[in-house]
Short mmCIF file of C-alpha atoms and ligand atoms in Angstrom, two decimals:
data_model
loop_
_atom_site.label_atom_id
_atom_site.label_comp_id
_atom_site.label_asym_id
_atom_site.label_seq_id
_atom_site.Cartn_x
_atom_site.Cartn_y
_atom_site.Cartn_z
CA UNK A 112 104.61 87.06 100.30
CA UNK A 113 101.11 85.19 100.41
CA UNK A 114 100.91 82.45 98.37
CA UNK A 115 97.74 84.09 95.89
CA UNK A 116 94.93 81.94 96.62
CA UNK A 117 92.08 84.32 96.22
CA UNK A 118 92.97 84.25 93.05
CA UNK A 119 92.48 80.75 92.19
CA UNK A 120 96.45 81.42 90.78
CA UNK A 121 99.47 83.13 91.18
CA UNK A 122 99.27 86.86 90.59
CA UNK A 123 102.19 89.39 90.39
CA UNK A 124 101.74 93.45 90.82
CA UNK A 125 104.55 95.05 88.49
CA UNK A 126 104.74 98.70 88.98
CA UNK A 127 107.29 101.97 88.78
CA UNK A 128 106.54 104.91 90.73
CA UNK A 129 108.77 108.12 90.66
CA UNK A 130 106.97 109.66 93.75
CA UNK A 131 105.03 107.20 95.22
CA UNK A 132 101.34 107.87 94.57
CA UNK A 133 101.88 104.30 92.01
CA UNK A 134 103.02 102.57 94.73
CA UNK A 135 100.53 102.90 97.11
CA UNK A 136 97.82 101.98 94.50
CA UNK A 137 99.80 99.03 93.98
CA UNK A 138 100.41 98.19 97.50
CA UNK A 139 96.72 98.38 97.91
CA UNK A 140 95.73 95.87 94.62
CA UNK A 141 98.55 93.21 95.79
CA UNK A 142 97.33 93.43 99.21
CA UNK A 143 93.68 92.62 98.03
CA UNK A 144 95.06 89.94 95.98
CA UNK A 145 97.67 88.34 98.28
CA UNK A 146 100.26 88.88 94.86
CA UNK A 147 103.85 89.26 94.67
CA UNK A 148 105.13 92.59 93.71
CA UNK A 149 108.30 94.01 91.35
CA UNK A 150 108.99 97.07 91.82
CA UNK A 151 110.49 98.12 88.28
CA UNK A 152 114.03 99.81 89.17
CA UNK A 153 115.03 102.35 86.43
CA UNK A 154 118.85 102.67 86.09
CA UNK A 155 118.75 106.22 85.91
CA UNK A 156 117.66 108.24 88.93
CA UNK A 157 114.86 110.21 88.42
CA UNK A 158 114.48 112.51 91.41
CA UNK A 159 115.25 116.27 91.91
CA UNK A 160 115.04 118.70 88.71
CA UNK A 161 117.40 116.71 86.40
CA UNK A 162 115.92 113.47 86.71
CA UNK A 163 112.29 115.05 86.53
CA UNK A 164 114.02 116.87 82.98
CA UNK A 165 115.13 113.37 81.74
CA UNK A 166 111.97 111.90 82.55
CA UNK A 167 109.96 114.49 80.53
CA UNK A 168 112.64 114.13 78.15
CA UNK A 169 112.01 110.24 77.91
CA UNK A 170 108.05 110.67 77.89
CA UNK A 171 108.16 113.65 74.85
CA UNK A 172 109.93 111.45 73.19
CA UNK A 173 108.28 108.05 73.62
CA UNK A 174 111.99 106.53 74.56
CA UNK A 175 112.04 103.24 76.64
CA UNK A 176 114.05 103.47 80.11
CA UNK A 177 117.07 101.13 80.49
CA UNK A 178 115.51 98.97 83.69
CA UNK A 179 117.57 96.85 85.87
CA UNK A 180 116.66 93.19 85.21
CA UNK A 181 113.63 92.13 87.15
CA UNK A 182 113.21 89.72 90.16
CA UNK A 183 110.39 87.62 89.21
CA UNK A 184 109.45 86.08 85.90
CA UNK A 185 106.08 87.23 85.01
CA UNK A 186 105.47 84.14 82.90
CA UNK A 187 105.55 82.19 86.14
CA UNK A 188 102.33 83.71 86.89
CA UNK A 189 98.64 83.32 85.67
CA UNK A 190 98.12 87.20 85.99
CA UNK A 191 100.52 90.05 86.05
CA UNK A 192 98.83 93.46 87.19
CA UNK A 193 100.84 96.39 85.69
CA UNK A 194 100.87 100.32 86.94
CA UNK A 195 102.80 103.29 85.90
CA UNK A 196 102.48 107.12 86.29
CA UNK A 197 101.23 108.82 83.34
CA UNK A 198 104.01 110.78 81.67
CA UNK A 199 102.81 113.10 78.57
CA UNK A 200 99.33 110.91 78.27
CA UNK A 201 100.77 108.27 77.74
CA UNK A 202 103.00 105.14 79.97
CA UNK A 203 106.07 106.01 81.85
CA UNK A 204 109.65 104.96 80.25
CA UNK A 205 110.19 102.63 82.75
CA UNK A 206 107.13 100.49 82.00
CA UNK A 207 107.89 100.88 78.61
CA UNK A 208 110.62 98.86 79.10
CA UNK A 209 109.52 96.79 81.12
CA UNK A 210 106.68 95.68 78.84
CA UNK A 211 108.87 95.77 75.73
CA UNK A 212 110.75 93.35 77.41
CA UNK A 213 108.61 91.09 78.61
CA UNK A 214 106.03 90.80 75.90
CA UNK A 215 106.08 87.53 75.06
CA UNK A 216 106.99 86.46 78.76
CA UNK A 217 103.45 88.10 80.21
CA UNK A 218 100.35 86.00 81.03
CA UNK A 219 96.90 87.26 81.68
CA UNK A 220 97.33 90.83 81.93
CA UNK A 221 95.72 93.88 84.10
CA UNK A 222 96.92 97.59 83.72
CA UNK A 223 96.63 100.90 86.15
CA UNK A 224 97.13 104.25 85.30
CA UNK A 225 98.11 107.10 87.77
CA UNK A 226 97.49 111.13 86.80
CA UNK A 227 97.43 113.67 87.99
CA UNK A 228 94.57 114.41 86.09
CA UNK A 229 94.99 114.25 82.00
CA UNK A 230 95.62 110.92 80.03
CA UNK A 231 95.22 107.88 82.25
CA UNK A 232 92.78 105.97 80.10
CA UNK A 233 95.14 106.42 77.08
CA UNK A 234 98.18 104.85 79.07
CA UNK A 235 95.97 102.24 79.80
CA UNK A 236 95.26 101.47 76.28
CA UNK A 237 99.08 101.89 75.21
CA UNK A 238 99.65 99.54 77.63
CA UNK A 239 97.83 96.92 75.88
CA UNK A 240 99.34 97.86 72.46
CA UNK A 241 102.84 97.54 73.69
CA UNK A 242 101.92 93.95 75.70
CA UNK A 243 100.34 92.77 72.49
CA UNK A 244 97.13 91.90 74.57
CA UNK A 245 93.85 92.49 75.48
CA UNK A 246 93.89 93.25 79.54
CA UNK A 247 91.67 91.37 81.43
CA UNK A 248 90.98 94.92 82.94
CA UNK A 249 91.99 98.74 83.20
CA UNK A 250 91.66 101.23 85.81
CA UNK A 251 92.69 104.74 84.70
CA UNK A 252 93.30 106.93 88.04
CA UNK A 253 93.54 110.72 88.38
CA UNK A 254 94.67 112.07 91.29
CA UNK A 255 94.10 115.81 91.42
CA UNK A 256 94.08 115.98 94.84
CA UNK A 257 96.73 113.02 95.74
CA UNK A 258 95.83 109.54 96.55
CA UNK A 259 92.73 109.95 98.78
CA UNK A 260 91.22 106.69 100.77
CA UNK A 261 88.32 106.51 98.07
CA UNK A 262 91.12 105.94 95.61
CA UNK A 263 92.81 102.88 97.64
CA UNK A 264 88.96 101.95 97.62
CA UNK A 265 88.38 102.10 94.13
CA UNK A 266 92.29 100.09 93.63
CA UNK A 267 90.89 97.40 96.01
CA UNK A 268 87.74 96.87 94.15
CA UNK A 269 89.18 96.30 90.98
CA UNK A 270 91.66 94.20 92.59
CA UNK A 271 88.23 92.06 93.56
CA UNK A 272 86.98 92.53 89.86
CA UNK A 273 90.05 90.41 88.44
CA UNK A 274 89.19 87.57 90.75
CA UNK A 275 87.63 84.86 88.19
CA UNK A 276 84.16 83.42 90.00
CA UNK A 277 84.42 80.30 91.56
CA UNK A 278 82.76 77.45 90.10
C1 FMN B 598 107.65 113.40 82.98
C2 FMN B 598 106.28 113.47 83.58
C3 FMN B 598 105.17 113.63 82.74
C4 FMN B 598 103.87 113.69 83.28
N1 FMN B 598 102.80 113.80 82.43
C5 FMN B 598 101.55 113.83 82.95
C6 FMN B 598 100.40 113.89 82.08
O1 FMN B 598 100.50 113.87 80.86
N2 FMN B 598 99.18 113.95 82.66
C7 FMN B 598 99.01 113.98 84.02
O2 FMN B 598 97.88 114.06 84.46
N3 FMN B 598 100.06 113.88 84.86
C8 FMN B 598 101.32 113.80 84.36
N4 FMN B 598 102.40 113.69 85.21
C9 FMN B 598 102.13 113.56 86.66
C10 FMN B 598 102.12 112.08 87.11
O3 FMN B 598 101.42 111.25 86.22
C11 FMN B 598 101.44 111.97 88.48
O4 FMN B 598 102.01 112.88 89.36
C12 FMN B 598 101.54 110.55 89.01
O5 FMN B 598 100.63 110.42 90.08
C13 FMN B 598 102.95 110.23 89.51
O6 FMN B 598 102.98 108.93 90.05
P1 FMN B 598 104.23 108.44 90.94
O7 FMN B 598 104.18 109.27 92.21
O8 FMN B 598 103.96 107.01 91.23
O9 FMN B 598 105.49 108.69 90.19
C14 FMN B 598 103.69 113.61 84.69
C15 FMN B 598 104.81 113.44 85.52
C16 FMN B 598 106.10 113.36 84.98
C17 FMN B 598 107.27 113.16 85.89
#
């Protein structure tokens, strides 16, 4: 992958995505930023009607996935960017437990929030409760009508946002 340097630093995009709308937002901000990505693999599959049923199951409940063990170590990074789907208002299992595990491993931190339309802002601020930290910035998303070209827009501009001014 590129090697960052728009972002005076290193910058990894961390993100699960069940059906793919998180994934192109995230595509979008590590393309903007020239970042690595991790895509967060949960260990139980969560397509068709059972997996959708476990995954509600998981959110109701507030229950962190079991994740396989991730590629990249965030704290070789200056900034780790974070996204997850919005599961009952509030962050997906996956990133639960991704973030539960990698608390105290996490730099300078930046959160996005994909919904379909309720809750987005509120996963972004669980998101900083369960990293322990302040985010350098949030974008909640909702995506009524699916990921439109104004919403890559909007990804890409907050991408440029987290870029510190250069001296
Ligand atoms: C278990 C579960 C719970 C969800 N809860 C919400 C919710 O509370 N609010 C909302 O707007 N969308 C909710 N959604 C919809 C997703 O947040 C939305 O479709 C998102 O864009 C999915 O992203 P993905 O394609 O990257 O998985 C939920 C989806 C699932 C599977």
């Amino acid at each position: 992958m590129a090697d960052g340097k728009a972002t005076n630093g290193k910058t990894l995009v961390v993100f699960f995505s069940r059906t793919g709308k998180v994934r192109r937002v995230a595509e979008a901000i590590a393309d903007e930023l020239g970042a690595d990505v991790e895509e967060i693999v949960d260990t139980r599959d969560r397509r068709g009607p059972f997996g959708l049923l476990s995954a509600a199951r998981d959110a109701v409940l507030r229950r962190a996935a079991r994740i396989e063990e991730p590629a990249h170590d965030p704290a070789d990074y200056d900034l780790v960017v974070i996204g997850t789907p919005v599961w009952a208002w509030s962050v997906s299992a996956p990133v639960r437990a991704y973030l539960q595990r990698e608390r105290e491993r996490l730099p300078e931190v930046a959160f996005f929030a994909v919904a379909r339309g309720q809750g987005p802002a509120r996963a972004v601020r669980v998101m900083g409760v369960l990293a322990g930290k302040e985010p350098r910035a949030g974008l909640p998303i909702r995506r009524i009508y699916g990921v439109r070209r104004s919403t890559l827009e909007r990804a890409r501009r907050f991408a440029r946002g987290l870029i510190p001014p250069q001296q």
